[in-house]
mmCIF file of C-alpha atoms in Angstrom:
data_model
loop_
_atom_site.group_PDB
_atom_site.id
_atom_site.type_symbol
_atom_site.label_atom_id
_atom_site.label_comp_id
_atom_site.label_asym_id
_atom_site.label_seq_id
_atom_site.Cartn_x
_atom_site.Cartn_y
_atom_site.Cartn_z
ATOM 1 C CA MET A 1 -25.574 20.204 8.206
ATOM 2 C CA LEU A 2 -24.587 17.325 10.049
ATOM 3 C CA SER A 3 -26.638 16.825 13.112
ATOM 4 C CA LEU A 4 -25.211 16.583 16.734
ATOM 5 C CA ALA A 5 -25.286 11.991 16.314
ATOM 6 C CA GLY A 6 -23.546 12.467 12.730
ATOM 7 C CA SER A 7 -21.085 15.035 14.304
ATOM 8 C CA LEU A 8 -19.828 12.825 16.764
ATOM 9 C CA ARG A 9 -19.878 9.753 14.604
ATOM 10 C CA LYS A 10 -17.523 11.500 12.242
ATOM 11 C CA PHE A 11 -15.523 12.425 14.989
ATOM 12 C CA TRP A 12 -14.875 9.005 16.353
ATOM 13 C CA LEU A 13 -14.608 7.929 13.353
ATOM 14 C CA PHE A 14 -11.486 10.513 12.144
ATOM 15 C CA LYS A 15 -10.598 9.352 16.158
ATOM 16 C CA LYS A 16 -10.003 5.703 15.202
ATOM 17 C CA VAL A 17 -8.082 6.415 12.292
ATOM 18 C CA ARG A 18 -5.802 8.361 12.788
ATOM 19 C CA PRO A 19 -3.509 6.026 13.495
ATOM 20 C CA TYR A 20 -3.477 5.060 9.517
ATOM 21 C CA THR A 21 -3.043 8.098 8.348
ATOM 22 C CA THR A 22 -1.184 10.993 7.915
ATOM 23 C CA LEU A 23 -4.222 13.108 6.619
ATOM 24 C CA GLU A 24 -5.331 16.745 8.886
ATOM 25 C CA VAL A 25 -8.383 16.732 9.881
ATOM 26 C CA SER A 26 -9.893 19.327 7.277
ATOM 27 C CA ARG A 27 -8.622 16.794 4.752
ATOM 28 C CA LEU A 28 -10.475 13.878 6.095
ATOM 29 C CA ASP A 29 -13.314 15.967 6.615
ATOM 30 C CA ALA A 30 -13.742 16.682 2.716
ATOM 31 C CA LEU A 31 -13.109 13.470 2.041
ATOM 32 C CA TYR A 32 -16.212 12.601 4.064
ATOM 33 C CA SER A 33 -18.169 15.082 2.763
ATOM 34 C CA PHE A 34 -17.196 14.273 -0.840
ATOM 35 C CA ILE A 35 -18.444 10.605 -0.632
ATOM 36 C CA LEU A 36 -21.524 12.345 0.993
ATOM 37 C CA GLU A 37 -22.088 14.204 -2.511
ATOM 38 C CA ALA A 38 -20.915 11.187 -3.996
ATOM 39 C CA ASN A 39 -23.625 8.867 -2.558
ATOM 40 C CA SER A 40 -26.779 11.745 -2.795
ATOM 41 C CA SER A 41 -25.501 12.258 -7.503
ATOM 42 C CA LEU A 42 -22.217 11.107 -8.382
ATOM 43 C CA GLU A 43 -22.005 7.711 -10.546
ATOM 44 C CA GLY A 44 -19.056 5.711 -10.184
ATOM 45 C CA ASP A 45 -16.595 3.962 -8.312
ATOM 46 C CA ILE A 46 -13.586 5.818 -5.488
ATOM 47 C CA VAL A 47 -10.176 5.497 -6.974
ATOM 48 C CA GLU A 48 -7.739 6.302 -4.203
ATOM 49 C CA CYS A 49 -3.491 6.194 -5.884
ATOM 50 C CA GLY A 50 -1.286 6.444 -2.534
ATOM 51 C CA THR A 51 -3.276 4.917 0.458
ATOM 52 C CA TRP A 52 -0.459 3.278 2.715
ATOM 53 C CA LYS A 53 -2.454 2.262 6.231
ATOM 54 C CA GLY A 54 -6.123 2.553 4.577
ATOM 55 C CA GLY A 55 -7.076 5.686 7.492
ATOM 56 C CA SER A 56 -8.620 8.189 4.488
ATOM 57 C CA ALA A 57 -9.522 4.945 2.756
ATOM 58 C CA ALA A 58 -11.199 3.423 5.536
ATOM 59 C CA VAL A 59 -12.815 6.961 6.003
ATOM 60 C CA MET A 60 -14.492 7.202 2.507
ATOM 61 C CA ALA A 61 -15.711 3.324 2.662
ATOM 62 C CA TYR A 62 -17.009 3.922 5.986
ATOM 63 C CA VAL A 63 -19.524 7.232 4.579
ATOM 64 C CA LEU A 64 -20.201 5.004 1.641
ATOM 65 C CA SER A 65 -21.178 2.015 4.420
ATOM 66 C CA LYS A 66 -23.749 3.390 5.673
ATOM 67 C CA SER A 67 -25.275 4.697 2.499
ATOM 68 C CA ARG A 68 -27.531 2.483 0.344
ATOM 69 C CA VAL A 69 -25.361 3.368 -2.979
ATOM 70 C CA LYS A 70 -22.884 0.075 -4.378
ATOM 71 C CA ARG A 71 -20.064 0.698 -6.071
ATOM 72 C CA ASN A 72 -16.277 -0.179 -5.996
ATOM 73 C CA VAL A 73 -12.910 1.464 -3.415
ATOM 74 C CA TRP A 74 -9.740 1.191 -5.565
ATOM 75 C CA LEU A 75 -7.041 1.386 -3.485
ATOM 76 C CA PHE A 76 -3.647 1.612 -5.290
ATOM 77 C CA ASP A 77 -0.419 1.581 -3.470
ATOM 78 C CA SER A 78 2.997 -0.563 -3.769
ATOM 79 C CA PHE A 79 3.370 -0.842 -0.560
ATOM 80 C CA GLU A 80 7.306 -0.546 -0.400
ATOM 81 C CA GLY A 81 7.276 3.073 -0.378
ATOM 82 C CA LEU A 82 6.936 6.253 -2.337
ATOM 83 C CA PRO A 83 9.475 5.668 -5.787
ATOM 84 C CA ALA A 84 12.212 7.776 -5.624
ATOM 85 C CA PRO A 85 11.867 11.397 -6.402
ATOM 86 C CA SER A 86 13.429 12.695 -9.474
ATOM 87 C CA GLU A 87 14.716 16.000 -11.118
ATOM 88 C CA ILE A 88 11.593 17.459 -11.262
ATOM 89 C CA ASP A 89 10.951 16.768 -7.457
ATOM 90 C CA GLY A 90 12.921 19.265 -6.475
ATOM 91 C CA GLN A 91 15.833 19.563 -3.835
ATOM 92 C CA LYS A 92 13.084 19.054 -1.035
ATOM 93 C CA ALA A 93 12.029 15.779 -1.970
ATOM 94 C CA ARG A 94 15.294 14.114 -2.758
ATOM 95 C CA LYS A 95 16.676 15.376 0.522
ATOM 96 C CA LYS A 96 13.709 13.877 2.122
ATOM 97 C CA TYR A 97 14.035 10.510 0.256
ATOM 98 C CA TYR A 98 15.427 7.564 1.409
ATOM 99 C CA PRO A 99 14.732 3.858 0.295
ATOM 100 C CA GLY A 100 11.040 2.157 2.201
ATOM 101 C CA LEU A 101 10.245 5.744 2.887
ATOM 102 C CA LEU A 102 6.260 5.508 4.172
ATOM 103 C CA LYS A 103 6.727 1.832 3.820
ATOM 104 C CA THR A 104 3.778 -0.333 5.410
ATOM 105 C CA PRO A 105 2.440 -3.391 5.061
ATOM 106 C CA SER A 106 -1.390 -4.139 3.133
ATOM 107 C CA THR A 107 -2.606 -5.717 5.693
ATOM 108 C CA ASN A 108 -2.946 -2.504 7.877
ATOM 109 C CA ILE A 109 -5.392 -1.488 5.525
ATOM 110 C CA GLN A 110 -7.581 -4.686 6.520
ATOM 111 C CA ASP A 111 -7.266 -3.457 10.275
ATOM 112 C CA ILE A 112 -8.487 -0.682 9.991
ATOM 113 C CA PHE A 113 -11.260 -1.572 8.299
ATOM 114 C CA LYS A 114 -11.812 -5.227 10.893
ATOM 115 C CA LYS A 115 -12.627 -2.133 13.872
ATOM 116 C CA LEU A 116 -14.361 -0.161 11.871
ATOM 117 C CA LYS A 117 -16.280 -2.817 10.568
ATOM 118 C CA ILE A 118 -16.513 -2.137 7.638
ATOM 119 C CA SER A 119 -17.276 -4.992 4.629
ATOM 120 C CA SER A 120 -14.262 -5.240 2.500
ATOM 121 C CA ASP A 121 -16.436 -7.245 -0.668
ATOM 122 C CA ASN A 122 -16.376 -4.205 -2.814
ATOM 123 C CA VAL A 123 -12.412 -3.312 -1.320
ATOM 124 C CA LYS A 124 -9.899 -3.870 -4.429
ATOM 125 C CA ILE A 125 -6.639 -3.295 -2.806
ATOM 126 C CA ILE A 126 -3.831 -3.316 -5.972
ATOM 127 C CA GLU A 127 -0.594 -3.061 -4.504
ATOM 128 C CA GLY A 128 2.004 -2.807 -6.697
ATOM 129 C CA TRP A 129 3.926 -0.300 -8.455
ATOM 130 C CA PHE A 130 1.925 2.149 -10.217
ATOM 131 C CA SER A 131 3.658 1.616 -13.740
ATOM 132 C CA GLU A 132 3.940 -2.597 -13.177
ATOM 133 C CA THR A 133 -0.491 -2.150 -11.806
ATOM 134 C CA PHE A 134 -2.878 0.439 -13.552
ATOM 135 C CA PRO A 135 -2.235 -1.065 -17.522
ATOM 136 C CA LYS A 136 -3.760 -3.991 -16.189
ATOM 137 C CA VAL A 137 -6.656 -2.422 -14.470
ATOM 138 C CA LYS A 138 -10.095 -0.640 -15.924
ATOM 139 C CA ILE A 139 -12.255 1.130 -14.367
ATOM 140 C CA GLU A 140 -15.520 3.014 -16.544
ATOM 141 C CA LYS A 141 -16.534 5.419 -14.341
ATOM 142 C CA ILE A 142 -14.888 7.116 -11.040
ATOM 143 C CA ALA A 143 -16.494 9.484 -8.983
ATOM 144 C CA ILE A 144 -14.007 10.125 -6.529
ATOM 145 C CA LEU A 145 -10.113 10.661 -7.349
ATOM 146 C CA HIS A 146 -7.991 11.147 -4.161
ATOM 147 C CA ILE A 147 -4.203 11.250 -5.528
ATOM 148 C CA ASP A 148 -1.942 10.707 -2.088
ATOM 149 C CA ALA A 149 1.225 10.024 -4.333
ATOM 150 C CA ASP A 150 3.556 13.375 -3.587
ATOM 151 C CA PHE A 151 6.124 12.909 -6.094
ATOM 152 C CA TYR A 152 6.145 14.297 -10.149
ATOM 153 C CA GLU A 153 5.547 10.294 -12.018
ATOM 154 C CA PRO A 154 3.410 8.648 -9.882
ATOM 155 C CA VAL A 155 0.852 12.366 -9.672
ATOM 156 C CA LYS A 156 1.025 11.690 -13.415
ATOM 157 C CA MET A 157 -0.041 8.618 -13.779
ATOM 158 C CA SER A 158 -2.466 8.836 -11.948
ATOM 159 C CA LEU A 159 -4.253 11.399 -13.706
ATOM 160 C CA GLU A 160 -3.232 9.948 -16.950
ATOM 161 C CA LYS A 161 -4.604 7.084 -16.512
ATOM 162 C CA PHE A 162 -7.602 7.436 -14.176
ATOM 163 C CA TYR A 163 -8.923 10.984 -14.954
ATOM 164 C CA PRO A 164 -10.975 9.742 -18.325
ATOM 165 C CA SER A 165 -12.460 7.841 -16.136
ATOM 166 C CA VAL A 166 -13.806 10.407 -14.138
ATOM 167 C CA VAL A 167 -17.301 11.177 -14.863
ATOM 168 C CA PRO A 168 -18.914 14.812 -15.533
ATOM 169 C CA GLY A 169 -18.697 16.314 -12.187
ATOM 170 C CA GLY A 170 -16.561 13.986 -10.425
ATOM 171 C CA ILE A 171 -14.233 15.277 -7.435
ATOM 172 C CA VAL A 172 -9.977 14.752 -7.893
ATOM 173 C CA VAL A 173 -8.169 15.129 -4.939
ATOM 174 C CA LEU A 174 -4.559 16.550 -5.093
ATOM 175 C CA ASP A 175 -3.365 15.986 -1.448
ATOM 176 C CA ASP A 176 0.056 16.847 -1.926
ATOM 177 C CA PHE A 177 -0.473 19.804 -3.974
ATOM 178 C CA GLY A 178 1.218 22.086 -2.123
ATOM 179 C CA THR A 179 3.625 19.929 -0.530
ATOM 180 C CA TRP A 180 5.654 18.831 -3.580
ATOM 181 C CA GLU A 181 7.156 20.293 -6.063
ATOM 182 C CA GLY A 182 6.643 17.323 -8.703
ATOM 183 C CA CYS A 183 3.220 16.838 -7.886
ATOM 184 C CA ARG A 184 2.518 20.893 -8.139
ATOM 185 C CA ALA A 185 4.572 20.223 -11.940
ATOM 186 C CA ALA A 186 2.651 17.384 -12.797
ATOM 187 C CA PHE A 187 -0.593 18.906 -12.594
ATOM 188 C CA GLU A 188 -0.062 21.490 -14.035
ATOM 189 C CA GLU A 189 1.331 19.568 -17.005
ATOM 190 C CA PHE A 190 -2.108 18.068 -17.049
ATOM 191 C CA ARG A 191 -3.831 21.389 -16.502
ATOM 192 C CA LYS A 192 -2.196 22.278 -20.080
ATOM 193 C CA LYS A 193 -2.564 19.445 -21.736
ATOM 194 C CA GLN A 194 -6.681 19.985 -20.988
ATOM 195 C CA ASN A 195 -7.134 22.936 -23.055
ATOM 196 C CA LYS A 196 -10.039 24.136 -20.740
ATOM 197 C CA LYS A 197 -10.611 25.763 -17.590
ATOM 198 C CA ILE A 198 -9.707 23.758 -14.223
ATOM 199 C CA ASP A 199 -10.255 25.729 -11.160
ATOM 200 C CA LEU A 200 -8.354 24.333 -7.727
ATOM 201 C CA ILE A 201 -9.559 25.196 -4.742
ATOM 202 C CA GLN A 202 -7.812 24.668 -1.423
ATOM 203 C CA ILE A 203 -8.944 22.094 1.068
ATOM 204 C CA ASP A 204 -6.200 23.489 3.994
ATOM 205 C CA LYS A 205 -2.465 24.426 3.211
ATOM 206 C CA THR A 206 -1.710 20.940 1.228
ATOM 207 C CA ALA A 207 -4.605 20.155 -0.177
ATOM 208 C CA TYR A 208 -6.544 20.983 -2.949
ATOM 209 C CA TYR A 209 -9.173 19.317 -5.433
ATOM 210 C CA PHE A 210 -11.006 19.838 -8.493
ATOM 211 C CA ARG A 211 -14.547 19.304 -10.365
ATOM 212 C CA LYS A 212 -14.808 17.608 -14.116
ATOM 213 C CA LEU A 213 -17.288 20.168 -15.585
ATOM 214 C CA GLU A 214 -17.842 17.904 -18.531
#
């Protein structure tokens, strides 16, 4: 349980990142807790697929910076907005989408990191479409995989690329499971291919997570 000072620091942190994220406090709080857990018991890097202005990444990096654990924080985003949804994503996604949706410059990430006085030495911002950037990177061990990629294809690519590197006990967060049909479809396809039980745990009406058991 957090002390009063810890609770006040967390409140301050969430307030600072508010202009840099669309995540509700419940989801920021979950990421905060997951990094605390990783700092005490999990090996591997932090990977975020879909980082937008960097608010959720800043929360994770801030908690990491308060520990003695050294690990990389990988942030993947096109910074050109979301890719166009496919038929699998459904009518809701296709109706909402327009070219440049959630487009933002990567300099926002550097801005919020500076405001929080977080060193960016171990932060790797990978700019470009997932189909272009994922094949160029290799991450040996992942403690936390945060997927905030909205639609079917980018969520599917994120799971296929990075789940094999998630360590036993590592945590995979699906930020858009409760919102987007394509995210759910990508996860269900992934779960069937695993040929093992994967239990999703609800964070709020939108976000869910699961642990890699082995």
